[in-house]
Coordinates of C-alpha atoms and ligand atoms in Angstrom, one line a residue:
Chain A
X1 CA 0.0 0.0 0.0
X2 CA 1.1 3.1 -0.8
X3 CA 0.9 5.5 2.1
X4 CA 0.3 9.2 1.2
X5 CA -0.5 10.4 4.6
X6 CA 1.9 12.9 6.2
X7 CA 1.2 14.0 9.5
X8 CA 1.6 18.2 9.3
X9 CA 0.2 21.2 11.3
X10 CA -3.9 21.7 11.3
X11 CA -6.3 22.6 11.4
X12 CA -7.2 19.1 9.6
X13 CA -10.5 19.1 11.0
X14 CA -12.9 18.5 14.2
X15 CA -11.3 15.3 14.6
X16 CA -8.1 13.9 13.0
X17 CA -7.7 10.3 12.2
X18 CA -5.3 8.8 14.0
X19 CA -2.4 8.8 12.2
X20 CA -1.8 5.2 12.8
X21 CA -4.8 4.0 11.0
X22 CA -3.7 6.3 8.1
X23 CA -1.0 3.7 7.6
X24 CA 2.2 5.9 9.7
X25 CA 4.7 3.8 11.5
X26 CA 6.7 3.9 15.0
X27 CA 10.1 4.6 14.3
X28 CA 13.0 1.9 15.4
X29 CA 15.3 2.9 18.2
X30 CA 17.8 5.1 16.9
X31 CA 15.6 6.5 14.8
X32 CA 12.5 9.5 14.5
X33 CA 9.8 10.0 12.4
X34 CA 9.4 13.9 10.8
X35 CA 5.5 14.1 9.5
X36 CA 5.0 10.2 9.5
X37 CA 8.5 9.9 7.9
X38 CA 11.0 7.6 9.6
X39 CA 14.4 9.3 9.8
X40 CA 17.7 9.2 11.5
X41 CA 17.3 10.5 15.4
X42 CA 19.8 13.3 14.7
X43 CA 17.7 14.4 11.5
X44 CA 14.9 14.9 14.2
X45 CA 17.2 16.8 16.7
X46 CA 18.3 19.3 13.9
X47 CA 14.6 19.7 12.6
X48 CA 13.3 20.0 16.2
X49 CA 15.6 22.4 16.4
X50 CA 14.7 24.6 13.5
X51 CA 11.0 24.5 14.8
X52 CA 12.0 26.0 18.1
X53 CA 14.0 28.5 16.3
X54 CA 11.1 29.4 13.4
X55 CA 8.7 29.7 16.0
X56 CA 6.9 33.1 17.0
X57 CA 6.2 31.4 20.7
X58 CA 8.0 28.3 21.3
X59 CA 6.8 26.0 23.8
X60 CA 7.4 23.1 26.1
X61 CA 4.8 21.2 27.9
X62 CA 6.2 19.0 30.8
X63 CA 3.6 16.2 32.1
X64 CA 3.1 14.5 35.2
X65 CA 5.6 12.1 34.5
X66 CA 8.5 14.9 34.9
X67 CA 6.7 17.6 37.1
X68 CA 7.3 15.4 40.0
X69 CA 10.6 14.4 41.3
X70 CA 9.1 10.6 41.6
X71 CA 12.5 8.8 40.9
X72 CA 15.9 9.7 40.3
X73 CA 15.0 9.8 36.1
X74 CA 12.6 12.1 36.1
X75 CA 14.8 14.0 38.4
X76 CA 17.3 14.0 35.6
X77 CA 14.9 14.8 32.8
X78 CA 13.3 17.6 34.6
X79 CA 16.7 19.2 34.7
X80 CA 17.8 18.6 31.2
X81 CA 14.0 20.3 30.1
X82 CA 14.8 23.3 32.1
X83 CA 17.6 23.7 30.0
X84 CA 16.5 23.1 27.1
X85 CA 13.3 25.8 27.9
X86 CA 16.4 28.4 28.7
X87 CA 18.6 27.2 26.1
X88 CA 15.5 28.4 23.7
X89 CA 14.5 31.4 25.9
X90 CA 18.9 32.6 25.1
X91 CA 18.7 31.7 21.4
X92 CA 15.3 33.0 20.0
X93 CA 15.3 37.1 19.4
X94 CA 13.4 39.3 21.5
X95 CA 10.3 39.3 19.2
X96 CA 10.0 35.7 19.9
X97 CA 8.4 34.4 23.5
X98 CA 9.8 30.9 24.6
X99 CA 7.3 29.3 26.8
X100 CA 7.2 26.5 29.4
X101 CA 3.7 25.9 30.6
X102 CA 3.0 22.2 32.5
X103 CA 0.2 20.1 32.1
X104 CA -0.2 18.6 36.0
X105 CA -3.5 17.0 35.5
X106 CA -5.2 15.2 33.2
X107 CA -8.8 15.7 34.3
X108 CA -11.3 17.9 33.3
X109 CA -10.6 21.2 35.5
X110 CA -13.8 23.1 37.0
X111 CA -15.0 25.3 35.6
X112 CA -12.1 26.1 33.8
X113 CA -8.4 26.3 33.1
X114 CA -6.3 29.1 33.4
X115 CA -4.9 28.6 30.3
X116 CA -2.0 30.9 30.7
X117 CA -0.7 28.7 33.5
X118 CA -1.4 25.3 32.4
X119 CA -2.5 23.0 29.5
X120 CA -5.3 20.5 30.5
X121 CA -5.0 17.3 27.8
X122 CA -9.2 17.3 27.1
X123 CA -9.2 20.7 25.4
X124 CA -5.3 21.8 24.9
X125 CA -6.2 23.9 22.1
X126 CA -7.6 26.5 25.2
X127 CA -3.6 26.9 25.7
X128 CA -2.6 27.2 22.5
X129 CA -5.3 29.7 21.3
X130 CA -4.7 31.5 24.0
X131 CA -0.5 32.0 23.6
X132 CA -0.8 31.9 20.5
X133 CA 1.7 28.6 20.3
X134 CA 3.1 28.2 17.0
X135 CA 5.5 25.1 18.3
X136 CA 5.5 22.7 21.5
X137 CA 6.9 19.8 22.5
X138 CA 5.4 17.2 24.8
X139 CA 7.5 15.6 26.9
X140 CA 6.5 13.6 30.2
X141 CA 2.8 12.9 29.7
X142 CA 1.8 9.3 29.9
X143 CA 0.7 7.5 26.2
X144 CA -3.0 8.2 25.9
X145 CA -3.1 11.8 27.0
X146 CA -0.3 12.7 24.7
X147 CA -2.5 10.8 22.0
X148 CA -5.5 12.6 22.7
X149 CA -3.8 16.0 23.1
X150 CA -2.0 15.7 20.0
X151 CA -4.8 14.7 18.0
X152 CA -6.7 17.9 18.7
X153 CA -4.4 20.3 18.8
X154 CA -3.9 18.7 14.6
X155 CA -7.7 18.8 14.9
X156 CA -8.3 22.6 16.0
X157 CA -4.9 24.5 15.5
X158 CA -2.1 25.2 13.3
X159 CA 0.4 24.3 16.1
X160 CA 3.6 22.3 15.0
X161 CA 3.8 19.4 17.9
X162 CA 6.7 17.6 18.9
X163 CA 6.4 14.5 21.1
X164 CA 9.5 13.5 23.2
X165 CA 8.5 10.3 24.0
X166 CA 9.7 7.7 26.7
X167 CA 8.3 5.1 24.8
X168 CA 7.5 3.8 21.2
X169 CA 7.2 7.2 20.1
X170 CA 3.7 9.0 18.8
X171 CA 2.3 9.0 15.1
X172 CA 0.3 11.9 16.1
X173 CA 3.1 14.4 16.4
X174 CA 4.1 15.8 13.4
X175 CA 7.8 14.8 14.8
X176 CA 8.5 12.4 17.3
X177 CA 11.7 11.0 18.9
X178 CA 11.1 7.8 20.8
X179 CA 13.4 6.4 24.2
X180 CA 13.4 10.2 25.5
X181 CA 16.2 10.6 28.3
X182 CA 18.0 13.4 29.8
X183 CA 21.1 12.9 27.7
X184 CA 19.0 13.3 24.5
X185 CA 17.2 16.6 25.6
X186 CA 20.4 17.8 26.0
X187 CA 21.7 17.1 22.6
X188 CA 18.2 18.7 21.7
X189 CA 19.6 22.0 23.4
X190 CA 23.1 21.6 21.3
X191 CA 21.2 22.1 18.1
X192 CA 19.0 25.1 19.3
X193 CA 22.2 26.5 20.1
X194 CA 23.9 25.2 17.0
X195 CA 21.2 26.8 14.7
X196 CA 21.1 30.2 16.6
X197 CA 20.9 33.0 14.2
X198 CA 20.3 30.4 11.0
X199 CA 17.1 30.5 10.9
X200 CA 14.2 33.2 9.9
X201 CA 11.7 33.7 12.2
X202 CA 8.3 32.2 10.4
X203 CA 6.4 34.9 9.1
X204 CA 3.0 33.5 8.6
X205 CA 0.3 34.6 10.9
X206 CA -3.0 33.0 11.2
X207 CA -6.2 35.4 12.1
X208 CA -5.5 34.5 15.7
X209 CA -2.3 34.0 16.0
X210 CA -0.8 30.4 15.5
X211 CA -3.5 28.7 16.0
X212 CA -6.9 29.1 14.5
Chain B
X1 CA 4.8 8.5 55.1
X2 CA 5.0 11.8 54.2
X3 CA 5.1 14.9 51.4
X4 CA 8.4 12.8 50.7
X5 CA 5.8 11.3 48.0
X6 CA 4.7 14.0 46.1
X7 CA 7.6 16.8 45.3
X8 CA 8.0 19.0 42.2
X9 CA 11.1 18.9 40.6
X10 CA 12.5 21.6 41.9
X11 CA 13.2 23.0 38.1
X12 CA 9.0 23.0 37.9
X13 CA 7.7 24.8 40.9
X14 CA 7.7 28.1 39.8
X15 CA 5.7 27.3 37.1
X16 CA 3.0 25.2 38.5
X17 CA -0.2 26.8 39.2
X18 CA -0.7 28.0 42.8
X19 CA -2.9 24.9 44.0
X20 CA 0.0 22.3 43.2
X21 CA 2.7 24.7 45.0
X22 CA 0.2 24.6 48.2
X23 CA -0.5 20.9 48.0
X24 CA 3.3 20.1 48.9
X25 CA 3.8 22.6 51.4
X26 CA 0.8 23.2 52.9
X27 CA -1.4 20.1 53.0
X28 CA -1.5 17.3 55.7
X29 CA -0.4 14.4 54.1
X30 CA 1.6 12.0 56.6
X31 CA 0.2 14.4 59.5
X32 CA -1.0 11.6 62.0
X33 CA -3.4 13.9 63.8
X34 CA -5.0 15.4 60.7
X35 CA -8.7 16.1 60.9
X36 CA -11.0 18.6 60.2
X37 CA -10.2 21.1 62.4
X38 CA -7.0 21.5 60.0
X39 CA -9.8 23.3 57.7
X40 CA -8.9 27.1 57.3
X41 CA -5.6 26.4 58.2
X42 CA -4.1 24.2 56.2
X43 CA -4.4 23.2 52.4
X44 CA -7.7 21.5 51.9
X45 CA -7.4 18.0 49.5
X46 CA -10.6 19.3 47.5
X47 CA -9.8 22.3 45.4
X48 CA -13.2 23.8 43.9
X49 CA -16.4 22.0 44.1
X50 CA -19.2 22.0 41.4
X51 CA -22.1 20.9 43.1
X52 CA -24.7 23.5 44.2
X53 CA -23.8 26.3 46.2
X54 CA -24.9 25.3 49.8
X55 CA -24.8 21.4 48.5
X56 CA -24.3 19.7 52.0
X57 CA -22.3 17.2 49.6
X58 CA -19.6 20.0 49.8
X59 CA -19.5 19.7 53.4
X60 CA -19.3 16.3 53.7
X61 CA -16.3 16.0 51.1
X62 CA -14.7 18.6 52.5
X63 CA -14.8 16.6 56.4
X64 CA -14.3 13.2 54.8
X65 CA -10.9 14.0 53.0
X66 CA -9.8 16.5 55.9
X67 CA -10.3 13.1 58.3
X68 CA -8.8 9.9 55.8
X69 CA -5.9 8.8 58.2
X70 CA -3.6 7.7 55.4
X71 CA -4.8 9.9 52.0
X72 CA -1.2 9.5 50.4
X73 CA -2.0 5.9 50.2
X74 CA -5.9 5.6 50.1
X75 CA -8.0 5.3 46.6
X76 CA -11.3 6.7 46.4
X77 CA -13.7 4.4 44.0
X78 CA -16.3 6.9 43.0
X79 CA -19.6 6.6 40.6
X80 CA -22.0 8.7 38.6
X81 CA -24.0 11.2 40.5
X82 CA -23.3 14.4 42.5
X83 CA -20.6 13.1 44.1
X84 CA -18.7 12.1 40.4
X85 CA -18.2 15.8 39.9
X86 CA -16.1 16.6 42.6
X87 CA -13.4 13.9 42.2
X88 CA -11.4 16.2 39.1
X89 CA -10.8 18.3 42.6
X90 CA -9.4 15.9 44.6
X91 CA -6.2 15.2 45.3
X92 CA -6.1 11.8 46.4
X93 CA -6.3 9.1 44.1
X94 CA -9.3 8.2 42.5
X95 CA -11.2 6.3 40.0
X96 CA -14.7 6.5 38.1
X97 CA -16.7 3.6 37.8
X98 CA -19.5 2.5 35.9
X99 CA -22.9 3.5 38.2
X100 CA -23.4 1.2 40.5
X101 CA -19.8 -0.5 39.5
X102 CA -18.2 0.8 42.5
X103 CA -18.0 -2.0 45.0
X104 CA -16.9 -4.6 42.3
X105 CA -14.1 -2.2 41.5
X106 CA -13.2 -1.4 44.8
X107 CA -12.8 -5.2 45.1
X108 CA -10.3 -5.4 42.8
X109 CA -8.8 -2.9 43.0
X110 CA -8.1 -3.8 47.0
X111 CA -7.2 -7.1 46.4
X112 CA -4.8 -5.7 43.5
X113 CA -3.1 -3.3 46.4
X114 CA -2.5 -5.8 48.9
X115 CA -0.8 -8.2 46.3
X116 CA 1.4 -5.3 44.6
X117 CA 2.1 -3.3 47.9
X118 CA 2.6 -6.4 50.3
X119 CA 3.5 -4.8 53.6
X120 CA 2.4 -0.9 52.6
X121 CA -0.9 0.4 54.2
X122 CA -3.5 0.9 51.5
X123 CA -7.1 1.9 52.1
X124 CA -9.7 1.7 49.6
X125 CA -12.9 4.1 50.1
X126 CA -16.1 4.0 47.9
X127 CA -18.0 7.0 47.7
X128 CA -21.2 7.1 46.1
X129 CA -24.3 8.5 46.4
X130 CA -27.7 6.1 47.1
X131 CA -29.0 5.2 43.8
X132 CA -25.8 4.0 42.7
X133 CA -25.0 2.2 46.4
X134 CA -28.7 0.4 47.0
X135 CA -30.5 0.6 43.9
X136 CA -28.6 -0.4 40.4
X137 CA -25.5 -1.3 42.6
X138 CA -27.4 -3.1 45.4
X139 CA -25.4 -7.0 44.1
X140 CA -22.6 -5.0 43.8
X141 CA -22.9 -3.3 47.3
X142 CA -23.6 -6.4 49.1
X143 CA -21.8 -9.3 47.2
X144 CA -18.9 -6.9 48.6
X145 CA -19.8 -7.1 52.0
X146 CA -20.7 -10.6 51.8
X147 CA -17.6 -11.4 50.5
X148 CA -15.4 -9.6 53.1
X149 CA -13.8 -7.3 51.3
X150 CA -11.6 -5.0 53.2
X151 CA -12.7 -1.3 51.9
X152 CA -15.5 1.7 53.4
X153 CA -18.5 1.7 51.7
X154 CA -19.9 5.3 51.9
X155 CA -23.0 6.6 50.8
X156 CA -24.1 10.0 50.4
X157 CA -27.9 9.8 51.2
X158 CA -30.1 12.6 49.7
X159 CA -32.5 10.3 49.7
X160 CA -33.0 10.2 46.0
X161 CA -31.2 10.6 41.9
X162 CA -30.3 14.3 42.0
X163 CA -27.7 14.5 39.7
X164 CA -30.7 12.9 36.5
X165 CA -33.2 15.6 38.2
X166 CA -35.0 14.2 41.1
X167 CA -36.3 10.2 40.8
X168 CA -37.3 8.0 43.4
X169 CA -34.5 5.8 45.0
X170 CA -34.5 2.9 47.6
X171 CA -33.6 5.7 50.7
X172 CA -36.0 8.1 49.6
X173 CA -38.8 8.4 52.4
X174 CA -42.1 6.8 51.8
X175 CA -44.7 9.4 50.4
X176 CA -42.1 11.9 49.2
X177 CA -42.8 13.8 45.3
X178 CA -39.8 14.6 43.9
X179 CA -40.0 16.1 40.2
X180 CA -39.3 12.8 38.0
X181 CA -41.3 10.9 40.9
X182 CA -45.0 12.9 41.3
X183 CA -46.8 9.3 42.0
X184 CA -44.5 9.7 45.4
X185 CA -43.2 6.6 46.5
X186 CA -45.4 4.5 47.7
X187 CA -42.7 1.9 50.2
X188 CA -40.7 2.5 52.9
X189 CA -36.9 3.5 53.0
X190 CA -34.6 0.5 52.5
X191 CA -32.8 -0.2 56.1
X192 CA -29.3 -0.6 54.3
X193 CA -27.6 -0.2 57.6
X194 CA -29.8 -2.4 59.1
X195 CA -28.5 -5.0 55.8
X196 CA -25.1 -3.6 56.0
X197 CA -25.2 -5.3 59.7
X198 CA -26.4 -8.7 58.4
X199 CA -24.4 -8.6 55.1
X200 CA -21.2 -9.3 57.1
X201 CA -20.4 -5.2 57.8
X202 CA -17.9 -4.5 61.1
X203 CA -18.6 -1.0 61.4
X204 CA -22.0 0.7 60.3
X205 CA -22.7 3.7 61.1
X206 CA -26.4 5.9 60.1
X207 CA -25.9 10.4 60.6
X208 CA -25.9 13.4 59.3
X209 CA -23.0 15.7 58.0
X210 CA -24.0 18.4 60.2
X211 CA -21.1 18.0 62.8
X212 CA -17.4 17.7 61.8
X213 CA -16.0 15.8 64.5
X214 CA -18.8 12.8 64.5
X215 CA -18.1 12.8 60.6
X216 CA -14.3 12.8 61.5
X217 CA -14.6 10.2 64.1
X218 CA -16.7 8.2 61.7
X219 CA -14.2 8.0 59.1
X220 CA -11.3 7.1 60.4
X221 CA -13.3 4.1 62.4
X222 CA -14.6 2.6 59.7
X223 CA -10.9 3.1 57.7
X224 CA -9.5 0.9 60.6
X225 CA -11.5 -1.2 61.1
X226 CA -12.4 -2.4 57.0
X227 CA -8.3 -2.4 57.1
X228 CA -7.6 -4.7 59.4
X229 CA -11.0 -6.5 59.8
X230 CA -13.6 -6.5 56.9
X231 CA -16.2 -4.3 55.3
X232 CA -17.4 -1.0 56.8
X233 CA -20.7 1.0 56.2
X234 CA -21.6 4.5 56.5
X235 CA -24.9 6.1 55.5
X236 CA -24.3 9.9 55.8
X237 CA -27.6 12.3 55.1
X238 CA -26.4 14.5 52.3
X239 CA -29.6 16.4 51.7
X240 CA -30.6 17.7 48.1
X241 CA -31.2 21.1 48.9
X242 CA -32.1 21.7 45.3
X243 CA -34.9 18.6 45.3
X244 CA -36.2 19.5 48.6
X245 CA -36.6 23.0 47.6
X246 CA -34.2 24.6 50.4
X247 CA -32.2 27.9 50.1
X248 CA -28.5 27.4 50.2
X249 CA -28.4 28.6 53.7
X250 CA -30.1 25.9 55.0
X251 CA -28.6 22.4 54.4
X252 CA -27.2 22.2 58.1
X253 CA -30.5 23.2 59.5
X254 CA -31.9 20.3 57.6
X255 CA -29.7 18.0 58.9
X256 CA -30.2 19.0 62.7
X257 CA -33.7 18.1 61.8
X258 CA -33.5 14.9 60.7
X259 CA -31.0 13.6 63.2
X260 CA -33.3 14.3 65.9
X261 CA -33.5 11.3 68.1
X262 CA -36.8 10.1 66.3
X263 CA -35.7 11.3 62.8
X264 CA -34.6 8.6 60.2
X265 CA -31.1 10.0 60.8
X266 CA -30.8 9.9 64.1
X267 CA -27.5 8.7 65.2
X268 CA -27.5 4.9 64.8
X269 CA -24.2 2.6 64.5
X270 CA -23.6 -1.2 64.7
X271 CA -20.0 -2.4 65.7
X272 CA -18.9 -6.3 65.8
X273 CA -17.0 -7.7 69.0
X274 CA -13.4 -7.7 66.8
X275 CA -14.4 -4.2 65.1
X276 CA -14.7 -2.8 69.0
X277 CA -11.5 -5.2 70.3
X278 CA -9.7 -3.3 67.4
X279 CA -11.3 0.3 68.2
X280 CA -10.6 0.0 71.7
X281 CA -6.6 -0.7 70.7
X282 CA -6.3 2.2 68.7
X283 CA -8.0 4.3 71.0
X284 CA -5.7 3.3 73.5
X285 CA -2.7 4.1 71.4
X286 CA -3.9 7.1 70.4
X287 CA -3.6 8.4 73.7
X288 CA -0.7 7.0 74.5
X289 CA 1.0 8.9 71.6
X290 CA -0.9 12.8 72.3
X291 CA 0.7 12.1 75.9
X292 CA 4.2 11.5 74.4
X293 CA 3.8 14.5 72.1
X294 CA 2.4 16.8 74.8
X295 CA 5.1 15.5 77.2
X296 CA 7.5 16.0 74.0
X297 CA 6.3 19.7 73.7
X298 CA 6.5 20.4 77.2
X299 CA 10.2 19.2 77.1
X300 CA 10.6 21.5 74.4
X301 CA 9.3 24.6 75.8
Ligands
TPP401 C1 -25.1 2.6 34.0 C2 -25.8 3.9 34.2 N1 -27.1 4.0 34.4 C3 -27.7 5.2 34.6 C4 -27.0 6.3 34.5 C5 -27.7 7.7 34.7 N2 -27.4 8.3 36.0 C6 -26.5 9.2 36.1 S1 -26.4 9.9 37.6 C7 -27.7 8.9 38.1 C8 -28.3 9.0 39.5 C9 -27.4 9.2 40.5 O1 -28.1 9.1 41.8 P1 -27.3 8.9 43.1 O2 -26.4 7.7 43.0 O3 -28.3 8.9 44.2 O4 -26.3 10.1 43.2 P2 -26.7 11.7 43.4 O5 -26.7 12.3 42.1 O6 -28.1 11.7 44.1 O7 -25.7 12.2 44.4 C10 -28.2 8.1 37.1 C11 -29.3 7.1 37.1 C12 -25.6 6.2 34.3 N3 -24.8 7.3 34.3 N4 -25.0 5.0 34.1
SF4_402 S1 -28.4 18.5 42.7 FE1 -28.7 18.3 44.9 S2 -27.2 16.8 45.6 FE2 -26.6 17.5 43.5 S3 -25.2 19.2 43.9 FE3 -27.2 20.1 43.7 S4 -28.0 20.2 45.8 FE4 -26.3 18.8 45.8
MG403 MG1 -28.8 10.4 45.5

């Protein structure tokens, strides 16, 4: 079967397919996937990178999984995303806002988020719309809420996602690195720094912001 | 056991929202003495709430997770209702069920504690409200208790199905109307503690919400006793101020009134001969260890 699918920014529409019943693939260890495309892991590094870089608000979104210092690991990771959040926050120019906004809980919130504070994985888009987040990685939020979160934020925004997954990776990001650790986040932060100044800020701007 | 649990990596906490930051440094996990008179003082377990303003529900909640004795290591099985609104708010662990599921997951989920945690305290409380505890749940309620499972079974009375708009239940009282009920029942209110007692239940125990302490006292009972000895029952009055037609004002009132000592929630308990052997133990400890502390204090001072 010929697969023509490519996972890219939204909106797609109320609800995306999944991406894997479009026919994408997990990548193999060592490796990423860029829009459903399986490529080398440092391919992925450098184009994660660039994203950060392009990006009118760039964004990290720590989950559960790294917000609290559970075991040493997370200890380590939580660490190496600080970094990486000031890393981005030193190489992106002043008309650019790096942000680093958690998503602590999973359920519904009553009667609302604040969405300037936090991203909540049933209606992230609120978070999105609301910075105006053109980019954002996931990093630290258990299988099925990255899943879900992904899916409509493809669904409802133009948002560039980028999953930094402990596991198998995700299909649903448009790029996705798989076997996350401290040590890769790190070598995520030597290619934001690597690329600083190489790359144009993107210049397209949706009616409201990013993310319409 | 302690806030040792539950830390934010330290690179995190100045971005987490407000609530989180207060949870680790201002709530009472692993506070042995924690009860309700910690409320106003300390960082509550229950954020907001999103039942009606006045809801004695609120109340209750808010006494019930001031007064769990070990909430860093308790799950709450909760099901459709009132009640299935407030758990988002709550920070102890938790899980939905299916209405009327909740004893047959609280079951498992039990069982599925003692085998992983071997040697680790872990209480198991069901919270529900009455149509999901006596009437679709009923086999689940009591094939629980029949069985011995070792977790609280409590139900939020209000004495009919608010959360669907007002139809009759088992509790409700003989005679009452409720909107989705204008024939007005036409039997008497199911004695579920009175079944609870017979059903193989060490601790039963029928009241109202109306004063802190008895709901505190309650609670931590029937904790002890379902973890060490077997099922445990409460029947708190919860009333629907909405279905009743009450002002939000006046939920305790309504409570005062029905646990008048001929009321249907006048103070009633059952407790077995090991359930007393066991409350009598802890009882005695418990005073052993506020001397030590005062003596500790006095030391100190
Ligand atoms: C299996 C199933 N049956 C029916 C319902 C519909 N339902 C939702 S809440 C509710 C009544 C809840 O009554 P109760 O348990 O007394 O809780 P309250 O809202 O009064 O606190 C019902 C019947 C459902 N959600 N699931
Ligand atoms: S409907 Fe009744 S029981 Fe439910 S929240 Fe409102 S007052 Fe409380
Ligand atoms: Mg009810």
């Amino acid at each position: 079967m010929t697969n023509q699918y490519r996972v890219l920014p939204g909106p797609e529409h109320f609800l995306p397919p999944a991406a894997a019943s479009m026919g994408i693939r997990l990548p193999n260890p060592g490796e990423a996937h860029i829009h459903g495309v399986i490529v080398p892991e440092e391919q992925a590094l450098e184009e994660a990178a660039r994203q950060f870089l392009m990006a009118k608000v760039p964004t990290i979104f720590p989950g559960p999984l790294v917000l609290w210092a559970w075991n040493e690991k997370a200890a380590k990771k939580a660490t190496a995303i600080r970094h990486l959040y000031e890393t981005i926050k030193e190489c992106v120019t002043p008309q650019q806002q790096a942000m680093l906004i958690p998503m602590p809980d999973y359920r519904p919130k009553y009667p609302k988020i604040n969405p300037e504070v936090e991203i909540n994985p049933n209606h992230p888009n609120l978070t999105i719309w609301h910075n105006k987040i053109d980019c954002c990685m996931f990093v630290g939020v258990h299988c099925h809420q990255a899943n879900l979160s992904l899916k409509i934020i493809r669904g409802g925004t133009s948002c560039y996602t980028i999953a930094m997954c402990a596991q198998a990776g995700h299909e649903d990001a448009m790029l996705s690195f798989r076997d996350a650790s401290a040590e890769k986040i790190m070598r995520l932060a030597e290619w934001v720094r690597k690329l600083k100044g190489t790359v144009k800020v993107s210049q397209v701007v949706s009616k409201s912001g990013a993310s319409n | 056991m302690s806030k040792e649990r539950i830390k934010i990596a330290p690179e995190f906490f100045d971005i987490m929202p407000p609530e989180y930051q207060d949870l680790v440094t201002r709530a009472t996990y692993g506070n042995e003495s924690r009860g309700w008179k910690d409320i106003g003082t300390s960082k509550e377990l229950i954020e907001e709430h999103s039942l009606c303003a006045g809801c004695p529900e609120s109340m209750a909640f808010r006494y019930i997770l001031a007064s769990l004795p070990n909430p860093e290591d308790t799950v709450m099985v909760g099901s459709t209702g009132c009640t299935s609104l407030v758990f988002p708010h709550v920070a102890v662990h938790n899980i939905h069920s299916l209405f009327g599921n909740q004893n047959a997951v609280a079951s498992g989920l039990k069982r599925a504690l003692t085998v992983r945690f071997p040697g680790r305290i872990k209480d198991v409380v069901v919270l529900a409200g009455d149509g999901a505890t006596v009437d679709i749940g009923l086999d689940m309620t009591l094939q629980a208790w029949f069985r011995q499972e070792k977790f609280t079974t409590i139900c939020f009375d209000n004495e009919l199905y608010a959360n669907t708009g007002g139809q009759e239940s088992g509790l409700m009282q003989k005679g009452f109307v409720a909107k989705m009920a204008p024939v007005g029942k036409t039997f008497e209110k199911v004695r579920l503690p009175e079944i609870a007692r017979e059903s193989g239940c060490h601790y039963v125990v029928n009241c109202t919400v109306s004063k802190p302490s008895l709901v505190e006292k309650v609670i931590k009972n029937a904790v002890y006793v379902a973890r060490e000895i077997g099922p445990t029952y409460l029947q708190l009055y919860t009333p629907c101020i909405l279905e009743i037609g009450k002002n939000s004002m006046e939920g305790l009132q309504e409570m005062r009134d029905s646990e008048k000592p001929t009321e249907r929630f006048a103070y009633k308990e059952y407790i077995s001969e090991p359930a007393k052997q066991l409350l009598a133990e802890i009882a005695a400890k418990e005073k052993e260890r506020k001397a030590a502390a005062k003596q500790l204090t006095s030391q100190e001072a």
